[in-house]
Amino acid sequence: MIKRLCYLMVISACGTACEDGWLAVKRDVSLVVPSTLADMEALLRNVDVFQYDHRGLPEPAADNYYVSDEVFASLSEADRALYTWQDDMFESATLTADWNGNYAQVLYTNLVLEGLGGIPRTPANAVAWDRVQGSALFFRSRSFFNLAQQFAPPYIEETAGAERGIPLRLASDVEAATVRSSLRENYGRIIDDLLRAAELLPPRPQFKTDASKAAAFALLARCYLSMRDYVNALKFADSCLQFHQELLDYNMLDIASSTPFSPFNDEVIHHGTSRLSSILTYVTYGQVDSVLYGRYHPDDLRRVLFFQHNTNGTIGFKGYYTGTVEPFGGLAADEVWLIRAECRARNGDASGALDDLAHLLERRYRTGTFRRDTLQAADALGLVLTERRKELAFRGLRWTDLRRLNQEPEQAVTLRRIVNGAAFVLPPNDRRYTLPIPAYILLATGIEQNDRTGTY
C-alpha cells in the first residue's frame, strides 16, 4: 500500500491541468490513505521522498561557481536561463523538481495529519502519536520554507503582509482552490508548525533521516535568520545546541579521499540530499569560483577536504556531507554554531561570537595552527559571515544569504556572469531573486506569476 501511495502522490504533485487526471488521483488516494500509526510512520520514513531537501535551483543561481563558454553551450535552454536569471527557465520540465518535490512532500504530510484525526491519542500510543504528528509538521514546514526561498520574495518585515508568498496547501484535497498566502502568513505557518513539532518530537532521532527536536530548533534558527530576526535565530540556535552540538575534527579525515565525509556523520542533525540542476554537476569537475577558493588559508583543512585540483587546472568541489557526489541538503551542527555566532555578533556579544567561531575553526585547521587571538572583536560580524560562506559552500544556502544580506548596504553583492563576452548582472534586491512559478502551475491553478521587474 505504501508503495502505491507514493506513486500516486508523485502523480498528483506533477501539476497536470487535466481535470479527469486530478479526479482520478483523488479517487485513488481516497482508497489508500494510511489508517494506522505504523502506516503513517512508514510513509514519513520513505527515504525516496523525504530524504530529498528540494532546494536545487538556488545554488545554481548563486555565485560560488561559474561555467565556461564551452560548458554553457552544452546546457539545456532551461539551465542557461537559470544561470543568467532569465524568466523562461521553466519552458521545459527539467527544472520543476523543486516545486513538484516540495508539494509532493506537503501532500504526504497533509494525508498523515488528516489521518491522525481519526486515531484517538491514548496513554498507550501517545509517544508514537506525538512523533508522527511532529514529524509531519516538521517535513511540511521544511517544504514550505524551501518553496519560500525560491518562489516567494525575501522576507522584509515592513512589506511582508503585502507581498505574495507561496500557496499554503493545508489539506490533501487535490481539487481545493490554490491561493497564494501573504509572505507574513507563509512564515507564520512555518514557525507555528515548527514550534509545535519541537514540543512533540524526541530530542534526537532514531535515524538521521527522522525528524527530531534538535532538527526543528535548527530549522527554526535557519528560518529566523532568513527573516533577519537575529534575536529569535539566536534563541533557537542555542536551543538546538543544547541537544546536538558535536563538530567533526577535520584532522581525523582522509584528505586524499574523493569523498572524505561519511553520511550520517556525528555533525549531521538531520540528513538530506539535494537534487540540483545539472549545471552543478560541473562543479565536481572544476567550475568552483577561484575567488572563493582563495579565501581558504593554507592550514585550513577545508581547502583540501572540500576541493580537488583537476588535470585541466580547474578546481572542483567534493566536500558533501552525503559521502557521495550528491550535495548535502540537511541540517548540521556547523551551520547552527555559525548562526549563533552571527546572531551574537549582531546582538552586541562580539566575544561570544568569536568564541563560537573559534570553537568551529579549531576543528577545521591543522592541529596547532589556529590561533584564537587572530580574531578581532571589531570585525566579529565580518569574520563570521566570511566563515559562513566558506563552511557552508554548496549546501543550497548561499541564495538565501544573498537575499537577506543584500538588504544591508555594507553586505550587498552584485552578481555577474560573462557568457561569450556578454555580461549578465543581478543587482542587490533585484526582484529576479524570486524565481518564476512554472507556467503549467499558473495554467492549472490560476494563481499570479511573480513580478520579476524592479527591486524590493
Coordinates of C-alpha atoms in Angstrom, one line a residue:
M1 CA 0.0 0.0 0.0
I2 CA 2.8 2.4 0.9
K3 CA 4.5 2.0 -2.5
R4 CA 1.2 2.6 -4.3
L5 CA 0.5 5.7 -2.3
C6 CA 4.0 7.0 -3.0
Y7 CA 3.3 6.6 -6.7
L8 CA 0.0 8.4 -6.5
M9 CA 1.5 11.3 -4.6
V10 CA 4.1 11.8 -7.3
I11 CA 1.4 11.8 -10.0
S12 CA -0.8 14.3 -8.0
A13 CA 2.2 16.7 -7.4
C14 CA 3.1 16.9 -11.1
G15 CA 0.6 19.6 -11.7
T16 CA -1.4 18.2 -14.6
A17 CA -4.1 20.5 -15.8
C18 CA -6.3 17.7 -17.0
E19 CA -9.5 17.6 -14.8
D20 CA -10.0 13.9 -15.3
G21 CA -6.4 13.3 -14.1
W22 CA -7.0 15.2 -10.9
L23 CA -10.3 13.4 -10.2
A24 CA -8.8 10.0 -10.9
V25 CA -5.9 10.8 -8.5
K26 CA -8.4 11.9 -5.8
R27 CA -10.4 8.8 -6.1
D28 CA -7.4 6.6 -5.9
V29 CA -5.9 8.4 -3.0
S30 CA -9.1 8.1 -1.1
L31 CA -8.7 4.3 -1.3
V32 CA -5.2 4.1 0.1
V33 CA -4.9 6.8 2.8
P34 CA -2.8 5.4 5.7
S35 CA -5.1 4.4 8.6
T36 CA -2.7 3.3 11.3
L37 CA 0.2 5.0 13.1
A38 CA 2.6 2.3 11.7
D39 CA 1.4 3.2 8.1
M40 CA 1.9 6.9 8.8
E41 CA 5.4 6.5 10.2
A42 CA 6.3 4.2 7.3
L43 CA 5.1 6.9 4.9
L44 CA 7.2 9.6 6.6
R45 CA 10.2 7.3 6.6
N46 CA 10.0 6.8 2.9
V47 CA 13.5 8.0 2.1
D48 CA 12.8 8.0 -1.6
V49 CA 10.7 11.0 -0.9
F50 CA 11.6 12.7 2.4
Q51 CA 15.4 12.4 2.3
Y52 CA 15.3 15.0 -0.5
D53 CA 15.5 18.6 0.6
H54 CA 14.3 20.3 -2.6
R55 CA 16.5 23.4 -2.8
G56 CA 18.1 22.6 -6.2
L57 CA 17.6 25.8 -8.0
P58 CA 19.1 28.5 -5.6
E59 CA 22.6 27.1 -5.7
P60 CA 23.0 27.3 -9.5
A61 CA 21.6 30.8 -9.4
A62 CA 24.1 31.9 -6.8
D63 CA 27.8 32.9 -7.0
N64 CA 30.0 30.1 -5.7
Y65 CA 30.8 28.7 -9.2
Y66 CA 30.9 29.6 -12.9
V67 CA 30.6 27.7 -16.2
S68 CA 32.9 28.2 -19.1
D69 CA 31.5 29.2 -22.5
E70 CA 32.1 25.6 -23.7
V71 CA 30.0 24.2 -20.8
F72 CA 27.3 26.9 -21.3
A73 CA 26.9 25.9 -24.9
S74 CA 26.2 22.3 -23.8
L75 CA 23.5 23.3 -21.3
S76 CA 19.8 22.9 -21.9
E77 CA 17.9 26.1 -22.6
A78 CA 16.3 25.9 -19.2
D79 CA 19.7 25.7 -17.5
R80 CA 21.0 28.6 -19.5
A81 CA 18.1 30.6 -18.4
L82 CA 18.6 29.7 -14.7
Y83 CA 22.3 30.6 -15.0
T84 CA 21.6 34.0 -16.4
W85 CA 18.5 34.8 -14.3
Q86 CA 16.0 34.8 -17.2
D87 CA 12.3 34.3 -16.9
D88 CA 11.9 31.2 -19.2
M89 CA 13.8 28.7 -17.1
F90 CA 10.6 26.6 -16.8
E91 CA 9.8 26.4 -20.5
S92 CA 10.8 22.8 -20.2
A93 CA 10.1 20.4 -17.4
T94 CA 13.7 19.9 -16.4
L95 CA 13.8 22.4 -13.6
T96 CA 10.5 21.8 -11.9
A97 CA 11.6 19.2 -9.3
D98 CA 11.8 21.8 -6.5
W99 CA 8.2 22.8 -7.0
N100 CA 6.9 19.3 -7.6
G101 CA 9.0 17.6 -4.9
N102 CA 8.2 20.1 -2.2
Y103 CA 4.5 20.0 -2.8
A104 CA 4.6 16.1 -3.0
Q105 CA 6.0 16.1 0.5
V106 CA 3.3 18.6 1.6
L107 CA 0.6 16.3 0.2
Y108 CA 2.1 13.3 2.1
T109 CA 2.2 15.2 5.4
N110 CA -1.3 16.5 5.0
L111 CA -2.6 12.9 4.5
V112 CA -0.8 11.9 7.7
L113 CA -2.1 14.9 9.7
E114 CA -5.7 14.3 8.5
G115 CA -5.3 10.6 9.2
L116 CA -4.3 11.3 12.8
G117 CA -7.7 13.0 13.3
G118 CA -9.2 9.5 13.1
I119 CA -6.9 7.9 15.7
P120 CA -7.5 8.8 19.3
R121 CA -4.4 9.7 21.3
T122 CA -4.2 7.4 24.3
P123 CA -1.6 6.7 27.0
A124 CA -0.7 3.5 25.1
N125 CA 0.1 5.3 21.8
A126 CA 1.0 8.8 22.9
V127 CA 4.7 8.6 22.2
A128 CA 4.1 7.3 18.6
W129 CA 1.2 9.6 18.0
D130 CA 3.2 12.6 19.0
R131 CA 6.2 11.5 17.0
V132 CA 4.1 11.1 13.8
Q133 CA 2.4 14.4 14.2
G134 CA 5.6 16.2 15.0
S135 CA 7.4 14.6 12.0
A136 CA 4.6 15.6 9.6
L137 CA 4.7 19.2 10.8
F138 CA 8.5 19.3 10.5
F139 CA 8.6 18.0 7.0
R140 CA 5.7 20.2 5.8
S141 CA 7.4 23.2 7.3
R142 CA 10.7 22.3 5.7
S143 CA 8.9 22.1 2.3
F144 CA 7.1 25.4 2.8
F145 CA 10.4 27.1 3.8
N146 CA 12.2 25.7 0.8
L147 CA 9.5 26.9 -1.5
A148 CA 9.5 30.3 0.0
Q149 CA 13.3 30.7 -0.6
Q150 CA 12.7 30.1 -4.3
F151 CA 9.2 31.2 -5.3
A152 CA 8.5 34.0 -2.8
P153 CA 10.2 37.3 -2.2
P154 CA 12.8 37.8 0.6
Y155 CA 11.3 38.5 3.9
I156 CA 11.2 42.2 4.7
E157 CA 9.2 42.9 7.9
E158 CA 7.7 46.2 6.6
T159 CA 6.3 44.7 3.4
A160 CA 5.7 41.0 4.4
G161 CA 2.0 41.5 4.8
A162 CA 1.6 42.9 1.3
E163 CA 3.9 40.6 -0.6
R164 CA 2.5 37.4 -2.2
G165 CA 4.0 34.3 -0.8
I166 CA 3.5 30.6 -1.8
P167 CA 0.3 28.6 -1.7
L168 CA 0.0 27.0 1.7
R169 CA -1.6 23.7 1.0
L170 CA -3.0 22.6 4.3
A171 CA -5.3 19.8 3.1
S172 CA -4.9 16.8 0.8
D173 CA -7.8 17.5 -1.4
V174 CA -6.2 18.0 -4.9
E175 CA -9.3 19.8 -6.1
A176 CA -9.2 22.5 -3.4
A177 CA -8.5 26.0 -4.7
T178 CA -4.9 27.1 -4.8
V179 CA -4.4 30.5 -3.3
R180 CA -1.2 32.4 -2.6
S181 CA -0.9 33.5 1.0
S182 CA 0.9 36.6 2.1
L183 CA 4.6 36.3 2.9
R184 CA 3.8 37.0 6.5
E185 CA 1.3 34.2 6.6
N186 CA 3.9 31.9 5.0
Y187 CA 6.5 32.4 7.7
G188 CA 3.9 32.5 10.5
R189 CA 2.7 29.0 9.4
I190 CA 6.3 27.6 9.2
I191 CA 7.2 28.9 12.6
D192 CA 4.0 27.9 14.4
D193 CA 4.2 24.4 13.0
L194 CA 7.9 24.0 13.9
L195 CA 7.3 25.2 17.4
R196 CA 4.6 22.6 17.7
A197 CA 6.8 19.9 16.2
A198 CA 9.6 20.7 18.7
E199 CA 7.1 20.1 21.5
L200 CA 6.2 16.7 20.1
L201 CA 9.4 15.2 18.8
P202 CA 12.2 13.3 20.7
P203 CA 15.4 15.3 21.4
R204 CA 17.4 13.2 18.9
P205 CA 16.2 10.9 16.1
Q206 CA 16.4 7.2 15.9
F207 CA 17.6 7.5 12.3
K208 CA 19.3 10.7 10.9
T209 CA 16.6 10.9 8.3
D210 CA 13.9 11.2 11.0
A211 CA 12.7 14.5 12.4
S212 CA 13.7 15.5 16.0
K213 CA 13.5 18.3 18.5
A214 CA 17.1 19.3 17.6
A215 CA 16.2 19.4 13.9
A216 CA 13.1 21.5 14.5
F217 CA 15.1 24.0 16.5
A218 CA 17.8 24.1 13.8
L219 CA 15.2 24.8 11.1
L220 CA 13.7 27.5 13.3
A221 CA 17.1 29.1 13.6
R222 CA 17.6 28.9 9.8
C223 CA 14.1 30.4 9.2
Y224 CA 14.5 33.3 11.6
L225 CA 18.0 34.0 10.2
S226 CA 16.4 34.3 6.7
M227 CA 13.9 36.8 8.2
R228 CA 16.8 38.8 9.7
D229 CA 15.2 38.2 13.2
Y230 CA 18.5 37.7 14.9
V231 CA 17.1 37.6 18.4
N232 CA 14.9 34.6 17.7
A233 CA 17.6 33.0 15.4
L234 CA 20.0 33.1 18.4
K235 CA 17.4 31.7 20.7
F236 CA 16.7 28.6 18.6
A237 CA 20.3 28.1 17.6
D238 CA 21.1 27.9 21.3
S239 CA 18.2 25.6 21.9
C240 CA 19.4 23.3 19.1
L241 CA 22.9 23.2 20.5
Q242 CA 21.6 22.0 23.9
F243 CA 20.6 18.8 22.2
H244 CA 23.2 18.4 19.4
Q245 CA 26.5 20.3 19.3
E246 CA 29.0 17.8 18.0
L247 CA 31.5 19.0 15.4
L248 CA 33.9 16.9 13.4
D249 CA 37.6 17.3 13.8
Y250 CA 38.8 17.6 10.2
N251 CA 42.3 16.4 11.3
M252 CA 40.8 13.0 11.6
L253 CA 39.6 12.8 8.0
D254 CA 41.3 11.4 4.9
I255 CA 42.4 14.4 2.8
A256 CA 43.2 12.2 -0.2
S257 CA 39.7 10.7 -0.4
S258 CA 37.4 11.8 -3.2
T259 CA 34.5 11.5 -0.7
P260 CA 36.1 12.4 2.7
F261 CA 32.8 12.8 4.7
S262 CA 30.7 9.9 5.8
P263 CA 27.0 10.1 5.5
F264 CA 25.1 10.4 8.8
N265 CA 28.4 11.6 10.5
D266 CA 28.3 13.0 14.1
E267 CA 27.9 16.6 12.9
V268 CA 24.6 15.8 11.0
I269 CA 21.4 16.7 12.8
H270 CA 19.1 15.8 10.0
H271 CA 20.2 14.1 6.8
G272 CA 19.0 15.3 3.5
T273 CA 20.2 15.4 -0.1
S274 CA 19.6 18.0 -2.8
R275 CA 18.7 17.1 -6.4
L276 CA 20.4 20.0 -8.1
S277 CA 20.2 21.3 -11.6
S278 CA 22.5 19.6 -14.0
I279 CA 24.6 22.7 -14.1
L280 CA 26.2 21.9 -10.8
T281 CA 27.4 18.5 -11.9
Y282 CA 30.2 20.6 -13.5
V283 CA 31.2 21.9 -10.1
T284 CA 32.7 18.5 -9.2
Y285 CA 34.8 18.6 -12.4
G286 CA 36.2 22.1 -11.9
Q287 CA 34.0 25.2 -12.1
V288 CA 34.4 26.5 -8.5
D289 CA 34.9 30.2 -8.2
S290 CA 38.6 30.9 -7.7
V291 CA 37.9 33.9 -5.5
L292 CA 36.0 31.7 -3.1
Y293 CA 38.8 29.1 -3.1
G294 CA 41.4 31.7 -2.5
R295 CA 39.7 32.6 0.8
Y296 CA 40.9 29.4 2.5
H297 CA 44.2 29.6 4.5
P298 CA 46.8 27.0 3.5
D299 CA 46.4 25.5 7.0
D300 CA 42.6 25.3 6.7
L301 CA 41.8 21.7 6.0
R302 CA 38.6 22.7 4.2
R303 CA 40.9 23.7 1.4
V304 CA 41.8 20.1 0.7
L305 CA 38.7 18.3 2.1
F306 CA 36.3 20.4 0.1
F307 CA 38.2 20.9 -3.1
Q308 CA 40.1 19.0 -5.7
H309 CA 42.5 20.1 -8.3
N310 CA 41.8 18.7 -11.8
T311 CA 44.2 18.0 -14.6
N312 CA 42.8 20.8 -16.7
G313 CA 43.9 23.3 -14.0
T314 CA 40.4 23.9 -12.6
I315 CA 39.1 23.4 -9.1
G316 CA 36.2 21.0 -8.3
F317 CA 34.1 20.5 -5.1
K318 CA 34.0 17.2 -3.3
G319 CA 33.1 18.2 0.3
Y320 CA 29.5 17.0 0.5
Y321 CA 28.3 15.6 3.9
T322 CA 26.4 12.9 2.0
G323 CA 29.5 10.9 1.4
T324 CA 28.7 10.9 -2.3
V325 CA 28.7 13.4 -5.2
E326 CA 25.1 14.3 -4.2
P327 CA 25.0 17.6 -2.4
F328 CA 24.1 17.7 1.3
G329 CA 20.8 19.4 1.9
G330 CA 20.2 18.7 5.5
L331 CA 20.9 20.3 8.8
A332 CA 24.2 20.1 10.6
A333 CA 25.8 21.4 13.8
D334 CA 28.3 23.6 12.0
E335 CA 25.5 25.7 10.4
V336 CA 23.9 26.1 13.9
W337 CA 27.2 27.2 15.5
L338 CA 27.6 29.8 12.8
I339 CA 24.0 31.0 13.2
R340 CA 24.6 31.5 16.9
A341 CA 28.0 33.2 16.2
E342 CA 26.4 35.6 13.7
C343 CA 23.5 36.5 16.0
R344 CA 25.8 37.0 18.9
A345 CA 27.8 39.4 16.8
R346 CA 24.7 41.3 15.7
N347 CA 23.3 41.4 19.2
G348 CA 26.4 43.1 20.6
D349 CA 28.2 40.0 22.0
A350 CA 31.4 40.1 19.9
S351 CA 33.3 38.0 22.4
G352 CA 30.7 35.2 22.4
A353 CA 30.6 35.3 18.6
L354 CA 34.3 34.8 18.4
D355 CA 34.2 32.0 21.0
D356 CA 31.7 30.2 18.8
L357 CA 33.7 30.8 15.7
A358 CA 37.0 29.7 17.4
H359 CA 35.2 26.5 18.6
L360 CA 34.5 25.7 14.9
L361 CA 37.8 26.8 13.4
E362 CA 39.9 24.9 15.9
R363 CA 38.4 21.7 14.3
R364 CA 38.9 23.0 10.7
Y365 CA 42.6 24.0 10.8
R366 CA 45.6 21.7 11.1
T367 CA 46.3 20.8 14.7
G368 CA 48.1 23.6 16.4
T369 CA 47.9 26.2 13.6
F370 CA 44.8 28.1 14.6
R371 CA 45.1 31.0 17.0
R372 CA 42.1 32.5 18.8
D373 CA 43.9 35.8 19.2
T374 CA 43.9 36.4 15.5
L375 CA 40.2 37.0 15.6
Q376 CA 39.4 40.7 16.3
A377 CA 36.3 41.7 18.1
A378 CA 35.9 44.9 16.0
D379 CA 35.3 42.7 12.9
A380 CA 33.4 39.9 14.5
L381 CA 30.4 40.0 12.1
G382 CA 32.6 40.2 9.0
L383 CA 34.7 37.2 10.2
V384 CA 31.6 35.2 10.9
L385 CA 30.0 35.9 7.5
T386 CA 33.2 35.1 5.7
E387 CA 33.5 31.7 7.5
R388 CA 29.8 31.1 6.9
R389 CA 30.3 31.3 3.2
K390 CA 33.4 29.1 3.4
E391 CA 31.9 26.4 5.7
L392 CA 28.5 26.1 4.0
A393 CA 29.6 26.2 0.4
F394 CA 27.3 24.3 -2.0
R395 CA 24.7 23.4 0.6
G396 CA 21.9 25.4 -1.1
L397 CA 22.1 28.3 1.5
R398 CA 24.0 31.0 -0.4
W399 CA 21.0 32.2 -2.3
T400 CA 19.0 32.7 0.9
D401 CA 22.0 34.5 2.4
L402 CA 22.3 36.8 -0.6
R403 CA 18.6 37.7 -0.3
R404 CA 18.9 38.7 3.3
L405 CA 22.3 40.3 3.3
N406 CA 21.5 42.4 0.2
Q407 CA 19.2 44.4 2.5
E408 CA 22.3 45.7 4.3
P409 CA 24.3 48.1 2.0
E410 CA 27.6 47.2 3.6
Q411 CA 27.0 43.5 2.8
A412 CA 25.2 43.8 -0.6
V413 CA 26.7 41.9 -3.6
T414 CA 26.2 42.4 -7.3
L415 CA 26.3 39.1 -9.2
R416 CA 27.8 39.0 -12.7
R417 CA 28.1 36.3 -15.4
I418 CA 30.1 36.6 -18.5
V419 CA 29.0 34.4 -21.3
N420 CA 30.6 34.6 -24.7
G421 CA 31.7 38.1 -23.9
A422 CA 28.2 39.2 -22.9
A423 CA 27.6 40.4 -19.3
F424 CA 24.6 39.4 -17.2
V425 CA 24.1 41.3 -14.0
L426 CA 21.9 40.6 -10.9
P427 CA 22.0 43.7 -8.6
P428 CA 21.2 43.6 -4.9
N429 CA 17.5 43.4 -4.1
D430 CA 16.5 42.7 -7.7
R431 CA 13.1 41.0 -8.0
R432 CA 14.8 38.3 -10.0
Y433 CA 15.9 36.9 -6.6
T434 CA 12.4 35.4 -6.7
L435 CA 12.2 32.6 -9.3
P436 CA 9.2 32.4 -11.6
I437 CA 6.4 29.9 -10.9
P438 CA 6.3 27.2 -13.5
A439 CA 3.9 28.1 -16.3
Y440 CA 1.9 24.8 -16.0
I441 CA 1.1 25.7 -12.4
L442 CA -0.3 29.0 -13.5
L443 CA -2.5 27.3 -16.1
A444 CA -3.7 24.6 -13.7
T445 CA -4.4 26.9 -10.7
G446 CA -5.0 30.4 -12.0
I447 CA -2.6 31.9 -9.4
E448 CA -0.5 35.0 -10.3
Q449 CA 3.0 34.9 -11.7
N450 CA 5.8 36.5 -9.6
D451 CA 6.8 40.1 -10.6
R452 CA 10.4 39.9 -11.6
T453 CA 10.9 43.6 -12.6
G454 CA 12.4 46.3 -10.4
T455 CA 13.6 45.9 -6.8
Y456 CA 12.1 45.0 -3.5

